[in-house]
Short mmCIF file of C-alpha atoms in Angstrom, two decimals:
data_model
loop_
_atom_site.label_atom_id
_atom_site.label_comp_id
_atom_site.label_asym_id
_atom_site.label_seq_id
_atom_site.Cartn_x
_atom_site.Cartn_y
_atom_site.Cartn_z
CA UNK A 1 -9.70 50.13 5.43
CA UNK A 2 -12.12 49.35 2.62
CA UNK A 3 -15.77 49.87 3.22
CA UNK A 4 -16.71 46.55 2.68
CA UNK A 5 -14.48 45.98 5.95
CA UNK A 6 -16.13 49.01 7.93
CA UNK A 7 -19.44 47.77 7.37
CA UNK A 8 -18.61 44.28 9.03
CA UNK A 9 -16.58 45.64 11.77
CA UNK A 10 -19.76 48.38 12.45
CA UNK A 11 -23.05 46.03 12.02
CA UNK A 12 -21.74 42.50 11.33
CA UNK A 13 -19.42 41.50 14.09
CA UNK A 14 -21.65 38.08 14.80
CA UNK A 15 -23.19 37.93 10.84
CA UNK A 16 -22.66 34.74 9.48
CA UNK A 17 -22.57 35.40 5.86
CA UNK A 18 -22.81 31.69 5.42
CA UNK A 19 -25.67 30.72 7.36
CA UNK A 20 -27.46 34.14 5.61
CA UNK A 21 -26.65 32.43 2.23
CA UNK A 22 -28.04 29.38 3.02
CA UNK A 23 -31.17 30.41 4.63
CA UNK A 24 -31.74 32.91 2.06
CA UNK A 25 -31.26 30.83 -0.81
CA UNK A 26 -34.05 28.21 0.22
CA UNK A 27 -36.58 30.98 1.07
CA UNK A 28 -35.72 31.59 -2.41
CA UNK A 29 -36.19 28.77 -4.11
CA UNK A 30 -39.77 28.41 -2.25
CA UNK A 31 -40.63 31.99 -3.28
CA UNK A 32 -39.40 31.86 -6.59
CA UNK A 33 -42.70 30.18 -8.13
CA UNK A 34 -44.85 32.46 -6.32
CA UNK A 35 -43.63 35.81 -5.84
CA UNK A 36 -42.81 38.84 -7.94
CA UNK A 37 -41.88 40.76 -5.10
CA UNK A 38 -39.67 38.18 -3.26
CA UNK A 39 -37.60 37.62 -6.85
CA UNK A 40 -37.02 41.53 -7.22
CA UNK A 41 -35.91 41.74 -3.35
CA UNK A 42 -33.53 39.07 -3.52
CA UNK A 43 -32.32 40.30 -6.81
CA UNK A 44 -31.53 43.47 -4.84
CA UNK A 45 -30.61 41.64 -0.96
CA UNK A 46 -27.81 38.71 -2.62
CA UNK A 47 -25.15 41.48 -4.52
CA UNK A 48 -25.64 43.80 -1.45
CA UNK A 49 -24.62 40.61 1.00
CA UNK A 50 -22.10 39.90 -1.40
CA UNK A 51 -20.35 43.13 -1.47
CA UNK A 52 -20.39 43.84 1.88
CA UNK A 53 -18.76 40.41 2.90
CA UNK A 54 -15.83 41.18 1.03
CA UNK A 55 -13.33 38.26 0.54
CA UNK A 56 -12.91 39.72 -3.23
CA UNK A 57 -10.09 37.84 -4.04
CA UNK A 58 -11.32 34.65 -3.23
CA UNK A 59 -14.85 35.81 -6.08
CA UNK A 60 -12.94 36.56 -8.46
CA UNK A 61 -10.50 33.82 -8.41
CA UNK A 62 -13.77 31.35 -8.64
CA UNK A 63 -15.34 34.09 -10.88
CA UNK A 64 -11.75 33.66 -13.50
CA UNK A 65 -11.96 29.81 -12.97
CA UNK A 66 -15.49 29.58 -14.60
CA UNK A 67 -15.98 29.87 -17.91
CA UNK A 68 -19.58 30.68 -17.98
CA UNK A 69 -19.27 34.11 -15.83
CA UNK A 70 -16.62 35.24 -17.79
CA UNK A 71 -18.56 34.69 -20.82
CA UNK A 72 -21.39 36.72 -19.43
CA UNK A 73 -19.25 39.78 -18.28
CA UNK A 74 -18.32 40.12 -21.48
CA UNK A 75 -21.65 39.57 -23.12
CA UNK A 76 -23.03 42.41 -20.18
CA UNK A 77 -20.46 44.97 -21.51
CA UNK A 78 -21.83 44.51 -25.08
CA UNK A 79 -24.90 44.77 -23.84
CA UNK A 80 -24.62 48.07 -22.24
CA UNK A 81 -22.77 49.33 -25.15
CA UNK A 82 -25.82 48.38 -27.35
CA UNK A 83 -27.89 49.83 -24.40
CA UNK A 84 -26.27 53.27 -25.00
CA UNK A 85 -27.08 53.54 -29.08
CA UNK A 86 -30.32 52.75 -28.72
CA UNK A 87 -32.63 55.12 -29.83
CA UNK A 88 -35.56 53.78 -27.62
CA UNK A 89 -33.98 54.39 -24.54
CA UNK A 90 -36.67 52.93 -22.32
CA UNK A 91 -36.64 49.57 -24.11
CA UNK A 92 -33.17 49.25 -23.93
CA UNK A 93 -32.95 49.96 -20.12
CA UNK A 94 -36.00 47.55 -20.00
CA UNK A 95 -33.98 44.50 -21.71
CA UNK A 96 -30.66 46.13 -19.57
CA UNK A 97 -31.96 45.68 -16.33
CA UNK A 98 -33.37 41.76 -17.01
CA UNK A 99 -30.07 40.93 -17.66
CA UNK A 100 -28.41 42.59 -14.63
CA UNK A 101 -30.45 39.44 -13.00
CA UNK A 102 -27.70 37.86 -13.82
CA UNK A 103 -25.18 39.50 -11.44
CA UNK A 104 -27.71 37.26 -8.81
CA UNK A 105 -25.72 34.11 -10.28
CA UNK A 106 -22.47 35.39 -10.01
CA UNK A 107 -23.35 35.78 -6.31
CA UNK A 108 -24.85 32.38 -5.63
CA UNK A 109 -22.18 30.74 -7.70
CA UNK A 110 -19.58 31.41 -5.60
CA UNK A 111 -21.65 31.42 -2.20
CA UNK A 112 -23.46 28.45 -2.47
CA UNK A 113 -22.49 25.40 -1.66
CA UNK A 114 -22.88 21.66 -2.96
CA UNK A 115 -24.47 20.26 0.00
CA UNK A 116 -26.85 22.89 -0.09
CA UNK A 117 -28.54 22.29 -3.17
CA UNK A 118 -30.97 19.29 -2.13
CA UNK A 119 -32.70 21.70 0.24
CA UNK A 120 -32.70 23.93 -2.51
CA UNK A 121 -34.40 21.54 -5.07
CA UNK A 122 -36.43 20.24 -2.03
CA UNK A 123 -37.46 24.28 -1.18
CA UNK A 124 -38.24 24.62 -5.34
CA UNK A 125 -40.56 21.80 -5.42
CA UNK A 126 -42.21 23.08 -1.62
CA UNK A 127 -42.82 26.57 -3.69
CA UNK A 128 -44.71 24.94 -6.37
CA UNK A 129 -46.91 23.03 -4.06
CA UNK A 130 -48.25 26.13 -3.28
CA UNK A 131 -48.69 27.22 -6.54
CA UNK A 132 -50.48 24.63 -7.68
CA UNK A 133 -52.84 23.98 -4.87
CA UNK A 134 -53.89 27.64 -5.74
CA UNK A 135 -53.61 27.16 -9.31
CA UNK A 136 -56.03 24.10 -9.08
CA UNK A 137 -58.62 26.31 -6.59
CA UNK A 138 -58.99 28.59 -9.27
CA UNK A 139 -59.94 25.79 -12.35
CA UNK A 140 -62.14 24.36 -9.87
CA UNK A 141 -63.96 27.76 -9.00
CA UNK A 142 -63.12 27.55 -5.18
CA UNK A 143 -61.40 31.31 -5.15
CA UNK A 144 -60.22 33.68 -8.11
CA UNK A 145 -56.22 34.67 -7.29
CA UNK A 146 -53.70 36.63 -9.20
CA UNK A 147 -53.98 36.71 -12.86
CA UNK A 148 -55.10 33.07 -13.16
CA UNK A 149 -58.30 32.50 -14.49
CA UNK A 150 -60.36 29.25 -15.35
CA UNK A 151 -59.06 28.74 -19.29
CA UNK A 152 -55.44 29.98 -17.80
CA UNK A 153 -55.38 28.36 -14.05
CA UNK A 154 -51.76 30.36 -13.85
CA UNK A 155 -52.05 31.84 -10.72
CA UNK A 156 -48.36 33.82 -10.18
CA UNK A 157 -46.88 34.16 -13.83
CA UNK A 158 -47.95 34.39 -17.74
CA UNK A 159 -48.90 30.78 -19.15
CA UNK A 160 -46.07 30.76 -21.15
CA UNK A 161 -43.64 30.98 -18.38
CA UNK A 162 -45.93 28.48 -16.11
CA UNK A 163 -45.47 26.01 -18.34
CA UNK A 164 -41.86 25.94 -17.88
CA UNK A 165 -41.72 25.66 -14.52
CA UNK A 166 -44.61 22.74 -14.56
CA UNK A 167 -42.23 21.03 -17.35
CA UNK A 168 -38.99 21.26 -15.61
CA UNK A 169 -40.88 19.88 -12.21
CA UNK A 170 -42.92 17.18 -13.71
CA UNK A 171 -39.86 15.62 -15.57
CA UNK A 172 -37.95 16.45 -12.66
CA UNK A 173 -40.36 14.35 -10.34
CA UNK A 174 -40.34 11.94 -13.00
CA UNK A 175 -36.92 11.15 -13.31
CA UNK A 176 -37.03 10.44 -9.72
CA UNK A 177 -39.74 8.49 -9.79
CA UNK A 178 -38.00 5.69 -12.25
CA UNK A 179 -34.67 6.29 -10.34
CA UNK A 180 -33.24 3.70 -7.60
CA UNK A 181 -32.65 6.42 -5.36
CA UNK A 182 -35.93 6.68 -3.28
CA UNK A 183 -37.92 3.86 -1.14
CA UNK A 184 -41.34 2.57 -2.47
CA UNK A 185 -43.21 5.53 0.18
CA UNK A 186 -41.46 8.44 -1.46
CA UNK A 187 -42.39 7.22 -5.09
CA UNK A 188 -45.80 7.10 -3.87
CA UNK A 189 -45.86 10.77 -2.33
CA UNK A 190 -43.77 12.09 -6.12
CA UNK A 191 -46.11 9.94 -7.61
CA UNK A 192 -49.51 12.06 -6.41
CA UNK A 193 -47.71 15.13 -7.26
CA UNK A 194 -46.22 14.19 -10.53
CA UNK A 195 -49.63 13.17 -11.33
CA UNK A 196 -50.51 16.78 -10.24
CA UNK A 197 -48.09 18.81 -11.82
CA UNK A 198 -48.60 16.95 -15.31
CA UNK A 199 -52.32 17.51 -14.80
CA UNK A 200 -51.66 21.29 -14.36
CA UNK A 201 -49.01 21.26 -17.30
CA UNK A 202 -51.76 20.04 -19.81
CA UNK A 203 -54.36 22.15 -18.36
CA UNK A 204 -52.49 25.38 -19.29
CA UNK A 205 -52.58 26.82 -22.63
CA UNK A 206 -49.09 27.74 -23.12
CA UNK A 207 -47.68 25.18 -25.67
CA UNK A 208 -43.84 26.11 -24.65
CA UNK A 209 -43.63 23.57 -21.71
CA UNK A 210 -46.25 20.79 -23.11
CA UNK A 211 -43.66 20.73 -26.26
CA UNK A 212 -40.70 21.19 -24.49
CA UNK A 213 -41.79 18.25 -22.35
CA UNK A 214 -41.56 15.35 -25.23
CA UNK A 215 -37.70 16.35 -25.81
CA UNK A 216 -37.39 16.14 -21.88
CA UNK A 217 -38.69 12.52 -21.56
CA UNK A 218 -37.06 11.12 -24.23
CA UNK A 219 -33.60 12.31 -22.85
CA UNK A 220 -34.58 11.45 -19.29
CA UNK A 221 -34.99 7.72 -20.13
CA UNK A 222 -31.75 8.13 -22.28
CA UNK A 223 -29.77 9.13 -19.21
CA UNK A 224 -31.69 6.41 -17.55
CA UNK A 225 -31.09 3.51 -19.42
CA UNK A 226 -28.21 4.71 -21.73
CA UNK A 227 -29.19 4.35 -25.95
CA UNK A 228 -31.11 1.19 -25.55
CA UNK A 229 -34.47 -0.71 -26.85
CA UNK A 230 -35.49 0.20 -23.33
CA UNK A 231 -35.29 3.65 -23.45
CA UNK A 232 -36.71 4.15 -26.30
CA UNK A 233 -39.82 1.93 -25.76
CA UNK A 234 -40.50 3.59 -22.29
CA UNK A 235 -39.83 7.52 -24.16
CA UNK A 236 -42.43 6.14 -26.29
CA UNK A 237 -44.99 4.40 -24.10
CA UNK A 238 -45.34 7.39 -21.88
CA UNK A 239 -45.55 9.96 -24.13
CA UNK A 240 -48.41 7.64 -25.77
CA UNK A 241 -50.07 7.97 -22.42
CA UNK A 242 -49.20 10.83 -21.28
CA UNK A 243 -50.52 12.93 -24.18
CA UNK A 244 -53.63 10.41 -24.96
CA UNK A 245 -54.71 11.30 -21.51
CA UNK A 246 -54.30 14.93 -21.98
CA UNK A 247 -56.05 15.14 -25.17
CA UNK A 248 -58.54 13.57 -23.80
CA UNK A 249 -59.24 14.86 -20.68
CA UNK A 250 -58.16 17.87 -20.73
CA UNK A 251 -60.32 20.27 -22.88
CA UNK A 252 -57.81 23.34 -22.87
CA UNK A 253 -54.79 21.05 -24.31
CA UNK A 254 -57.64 19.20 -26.94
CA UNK A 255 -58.71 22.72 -28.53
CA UNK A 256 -55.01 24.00 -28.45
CA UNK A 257 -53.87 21.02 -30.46
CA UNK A 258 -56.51 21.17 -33.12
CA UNK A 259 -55.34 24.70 -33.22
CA UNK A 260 -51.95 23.90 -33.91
CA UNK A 261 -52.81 21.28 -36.56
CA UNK A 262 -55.00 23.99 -38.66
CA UNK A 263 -52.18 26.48 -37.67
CA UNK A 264 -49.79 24.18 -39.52
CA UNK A 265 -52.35 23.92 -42.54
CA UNK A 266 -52.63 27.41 -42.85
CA UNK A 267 -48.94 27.40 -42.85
CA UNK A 268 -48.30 25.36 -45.32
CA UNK A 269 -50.88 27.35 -47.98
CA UNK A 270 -48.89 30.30 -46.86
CA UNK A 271 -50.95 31.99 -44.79
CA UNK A 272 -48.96 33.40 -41.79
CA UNK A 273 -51.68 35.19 -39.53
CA UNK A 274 -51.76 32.88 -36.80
CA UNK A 275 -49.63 32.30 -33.43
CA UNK A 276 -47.45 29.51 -35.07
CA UNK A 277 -47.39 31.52 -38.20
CA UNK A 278 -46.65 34.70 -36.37
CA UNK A 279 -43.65 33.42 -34.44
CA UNK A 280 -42.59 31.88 -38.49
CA UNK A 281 -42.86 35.23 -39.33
CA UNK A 282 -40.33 36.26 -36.91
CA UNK A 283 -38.14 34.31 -39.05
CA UNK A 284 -38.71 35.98 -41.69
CA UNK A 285 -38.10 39.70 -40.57
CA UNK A 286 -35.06 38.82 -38.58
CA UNK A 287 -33.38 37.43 -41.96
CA UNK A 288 -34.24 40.73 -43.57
CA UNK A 289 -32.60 42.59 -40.43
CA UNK A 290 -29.33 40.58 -40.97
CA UNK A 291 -28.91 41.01 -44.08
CA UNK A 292 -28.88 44.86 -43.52
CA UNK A 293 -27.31 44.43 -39.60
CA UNK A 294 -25.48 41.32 -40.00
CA UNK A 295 -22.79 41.77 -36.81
CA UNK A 296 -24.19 44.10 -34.36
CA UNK A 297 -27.82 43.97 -35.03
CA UNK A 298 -29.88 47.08 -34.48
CA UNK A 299 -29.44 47.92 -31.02
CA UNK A 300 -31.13 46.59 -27.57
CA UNK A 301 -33.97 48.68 -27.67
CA UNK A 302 -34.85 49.35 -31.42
CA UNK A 303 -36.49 46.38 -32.28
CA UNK A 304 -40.20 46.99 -32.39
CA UNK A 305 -39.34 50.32 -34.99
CA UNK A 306 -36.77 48.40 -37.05
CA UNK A 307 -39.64 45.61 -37.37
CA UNK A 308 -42.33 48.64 -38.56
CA UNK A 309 -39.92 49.36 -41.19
CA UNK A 310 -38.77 46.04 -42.54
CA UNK A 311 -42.70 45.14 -42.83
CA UNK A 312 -43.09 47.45 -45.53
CA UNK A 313 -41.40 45.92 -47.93
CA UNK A 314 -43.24 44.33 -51.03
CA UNK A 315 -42.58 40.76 -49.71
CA UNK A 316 -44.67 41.21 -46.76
CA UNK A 317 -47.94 43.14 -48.14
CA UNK A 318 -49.75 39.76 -47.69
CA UNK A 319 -49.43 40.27 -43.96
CA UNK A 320 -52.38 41.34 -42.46
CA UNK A 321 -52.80 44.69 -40.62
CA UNK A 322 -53.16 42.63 -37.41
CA UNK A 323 -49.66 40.58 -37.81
CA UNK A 324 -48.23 43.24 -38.53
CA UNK A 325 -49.19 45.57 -35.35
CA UNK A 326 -48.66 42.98 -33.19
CA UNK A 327 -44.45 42.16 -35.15
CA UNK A 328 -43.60 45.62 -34.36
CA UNK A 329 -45.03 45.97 -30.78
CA UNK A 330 -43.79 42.66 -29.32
CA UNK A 331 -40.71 40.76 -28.41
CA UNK A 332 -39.59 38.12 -31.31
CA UNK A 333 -41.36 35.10 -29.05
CA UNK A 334 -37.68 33.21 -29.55
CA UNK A 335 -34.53 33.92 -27.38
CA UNK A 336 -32.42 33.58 -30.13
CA UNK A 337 -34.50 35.63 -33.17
CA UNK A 338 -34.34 38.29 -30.14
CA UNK A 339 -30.66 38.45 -29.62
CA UNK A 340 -29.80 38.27 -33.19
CA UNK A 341 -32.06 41.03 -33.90
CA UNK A 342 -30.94 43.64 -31.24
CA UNK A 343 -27.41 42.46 -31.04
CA UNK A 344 -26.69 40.90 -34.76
CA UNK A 345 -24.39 37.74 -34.99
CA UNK A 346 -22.38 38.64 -32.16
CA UNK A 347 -25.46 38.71 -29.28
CA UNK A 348 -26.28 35.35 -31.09
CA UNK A 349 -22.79 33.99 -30.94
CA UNK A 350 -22.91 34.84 -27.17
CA UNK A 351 -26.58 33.12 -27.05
CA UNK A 352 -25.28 29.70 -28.45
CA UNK A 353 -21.85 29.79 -26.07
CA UNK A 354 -23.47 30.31 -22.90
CA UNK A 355 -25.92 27.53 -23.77
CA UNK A 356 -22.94 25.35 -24.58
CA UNK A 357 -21.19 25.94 -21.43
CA UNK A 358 -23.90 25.54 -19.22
CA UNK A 359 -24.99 21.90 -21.17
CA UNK A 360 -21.20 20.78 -21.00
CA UNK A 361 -21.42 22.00 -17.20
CA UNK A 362 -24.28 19.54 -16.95
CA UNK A 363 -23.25 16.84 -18.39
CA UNK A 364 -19.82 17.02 -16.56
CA UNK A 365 -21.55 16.63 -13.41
CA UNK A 366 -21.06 13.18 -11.66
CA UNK A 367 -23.42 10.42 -12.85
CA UNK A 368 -26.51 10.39 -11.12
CA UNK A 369 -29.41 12.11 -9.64
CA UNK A 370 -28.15 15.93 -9.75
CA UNK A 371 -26.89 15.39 -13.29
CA UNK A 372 -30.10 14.33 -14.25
CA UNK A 373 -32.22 17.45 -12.76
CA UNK A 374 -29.61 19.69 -14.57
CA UNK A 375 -29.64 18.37 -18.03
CA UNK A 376 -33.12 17.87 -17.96
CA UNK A 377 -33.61 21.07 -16.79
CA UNK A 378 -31.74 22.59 -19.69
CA UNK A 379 -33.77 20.50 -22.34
CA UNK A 380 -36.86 22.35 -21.31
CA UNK A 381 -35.37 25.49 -21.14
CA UNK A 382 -33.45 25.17 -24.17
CA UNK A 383 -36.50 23.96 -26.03
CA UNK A 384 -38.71 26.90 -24.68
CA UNK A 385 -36.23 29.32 -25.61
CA UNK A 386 -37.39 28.38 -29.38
CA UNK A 387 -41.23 29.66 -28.36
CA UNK A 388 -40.31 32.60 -25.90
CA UNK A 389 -36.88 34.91 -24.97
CA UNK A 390 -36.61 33.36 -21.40
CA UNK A 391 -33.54 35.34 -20.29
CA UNK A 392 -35.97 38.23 -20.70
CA UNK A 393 -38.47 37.65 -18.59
CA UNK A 394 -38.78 37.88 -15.09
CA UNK A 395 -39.92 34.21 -13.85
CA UNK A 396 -38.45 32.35 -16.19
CA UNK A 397 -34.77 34.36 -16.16
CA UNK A 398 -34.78 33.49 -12.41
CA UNK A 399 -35.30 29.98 -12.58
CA UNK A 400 -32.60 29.97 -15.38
CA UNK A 401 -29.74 31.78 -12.93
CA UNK A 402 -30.77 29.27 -9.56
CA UNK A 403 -30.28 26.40 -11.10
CA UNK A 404 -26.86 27.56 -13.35
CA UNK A 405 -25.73 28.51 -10.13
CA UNK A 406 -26.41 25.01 -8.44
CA UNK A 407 -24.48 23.55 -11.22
CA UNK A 408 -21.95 25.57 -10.80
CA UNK A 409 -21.67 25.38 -6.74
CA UNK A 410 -22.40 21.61 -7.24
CA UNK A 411 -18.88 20.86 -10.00
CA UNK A 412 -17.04 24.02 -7.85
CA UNK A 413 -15.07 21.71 -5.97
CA UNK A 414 -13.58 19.86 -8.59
CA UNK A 415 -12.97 22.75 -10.50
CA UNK A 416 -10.72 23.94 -7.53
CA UNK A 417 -8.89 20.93 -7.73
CA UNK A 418 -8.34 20.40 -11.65
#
């Protein structure tokens, strides 16, 4: 008798590993804005569920059947192989044990199931609610909470990784808004909070989401209204709006774009010590890295030295002492600069697949509402994974693995029959 099977028979004689799975993943999905601590219990609680339900052969078949989690396995093993020759051993278990996140969607993709996943979506949106309510308490002055502050009204999360979420729920309610779907009283309730969560998107400083955004609405109106005059009017009109209003009422997202335009002038006269000109820089080193460690980079956890080293050659004395500190003591601000730097070509190759899978996955979904939230979803993330490494960060990686997983419950069933 396996264990998995003595464990049931001992403690879970009336468990319903379904019902657990269900409840679980909504209190999830509502936490998931908010709460560190929920995310890294739940990270722990699914896989121990999910190994001591058993039913093995019934994973794996799903787990052989989809593309995506095959992928990964293989892209894990690589990872712990470039794990073990790092030098910087606590980096590379840092970086090692982000990705083991990931085990949390093989779970939910072959627990969940498709009816499930508007309570899910529903639970999401419910989570960020709360968020904002306390993120707008804390730009008005009403409490102080978290790390949020007045300039950075981010309550539960960095900026960066706030902006994301805002971006994915604001296009989100967006798309739901213009849809056919809901009854004039439900527009008007998304209405008041897609007013909200825009609001809050431009009031943040992190630029990730706020560009990230303008792909977003222009393919949301695409999937909308097909390639017409019509879609690409309306893309048009509302971004006119949508970012006149921000620039003008909000004073956080008026200062940040004058930044970026003398950013880009500074640019351009070569002058790389600023935040767009640091994440150019990037660029730069990681081409240098290649050309030394072309297929199998330098190893998970050796970035920030290898970085040291590369700066010292002659073509980057014009570097300041400042870029250069902060180079080689931070991640490459770019999910795919990161994974070509600690895992060479082949980390990248891996990079671009799994995105390519999970977009096809998307778009394979039937016509309508749920295809909508997951391509648009991927936009934004896709797009933010040019300004920040998203798989590597806690908030962000999350959101990334519930909503793969909801694709893949949601196109399981076909699957199964194909």
């Amino acid at each position: 008798m396996t264990l998995s099977a003595d464990l049931k028979k001992i403690n879970f004689q009336n468990f319903s590993y379904e019902k657990f799975y269900f409840y679980a993943s909504i209190i999830f999905a509502f936490t998931m804005p908010i709460s560190r601590a929920a995310i890294s219990a739940f990270i722990i609680l699914f896989p121990l569920v999910w190994l001591i339900e058993g039913d093995f052969k019934r994973k794996f078949d799903e787990i052989k059947n989809q593309k995506i989690l095959l992928i990964f396995l293989i892209f894990y093993a690589f990872i712990a192989l470039s794990a073990l020759l790092s030098d910087n051993t606590k980096t590379a278990l840092k970086f090692f044990r982000l990705y083991a996140y990931w085990f949390t969607l093989i779970v939910l993709a072959t627990s969940l199931k498709k009816e499930w996943i508007k309570h899910i979506i529903t639970a999401f949106l419910c989570g960020m609610v709360v968020s904002e309510m306390i993120a707008y308490g804390i730009f008005f002055g009403l409490w102080e909470y978290g790390v949020g502050n007045k300039i950075n009204p981010s309550p539960f999360m960095f900026h960066i990784d706030y902006s994301v979420y805002l971006a994915f729920t604001s296009i989100l309610l967006f798309s739901r808004i213009i849809s056919k779907d809901y009854d004039v009283k439900s527009k008007i309730f998304m209405g008041i909070f897609f007013l909200s969560t825009t609001g809050n998107l431009f009031l943040q400083t992190g630029r990730t989401g706020q560009v990230a955004y303008i792909a977003a609405i222009f393919v949301m109106f695409l999937l909308h209204y097909r390639f017409s005059f019509k879609s690409i009017a309306s893309a048009l009109l509302s971004l006119i709006i949508i970012y006149s209003l921000a620039y003008n009422f909000s004073s956080s997202f008026k200062i940040r774009v004058n930044v970026t335009k003398n950013e880009i002038a500074q640019i351009t006269s070569g002058n790389l010590n600023t935040s767009w000109g640091t994440r150019l820089a990037f660029w730069v080193s990681t081409y240098e890295i290649l050309k030394v460690h072309p297929i199998f980079g330098i190893d998970l956890g050796d970035f920030e030295e290898e970085t040291a080293e590369i700066l010292k050659l002659d073509k980057f004395k014009n570097y300041q002492a400042y870029l250069k500190e902060f180079m080689s003591s931070n991640h490459y601000h770019n999910q795919f600069l990161m994974l070509a730097v600690q895992m060479g070509l082949i980390g990248l190759g891996f990079a671009i697949l799994l995105y390519y899978l999970v977009l096809r996955l998307a778009l394979k979904t039937e016509a309508g509402e749920y295809q909508n939230i997951f391509v648009l979803f991927w936009v934004v993330y896709f797009i933010g994974s040019f300004a920040d490494p998203l798989w590597n960060k806690q908030f962000t990686s999350i959101i990334w693995i519930l909503l793969v997983s909801c694709m893949i419950a949601y196109n399981k069933k076909k699957q199964n029959e194909i």
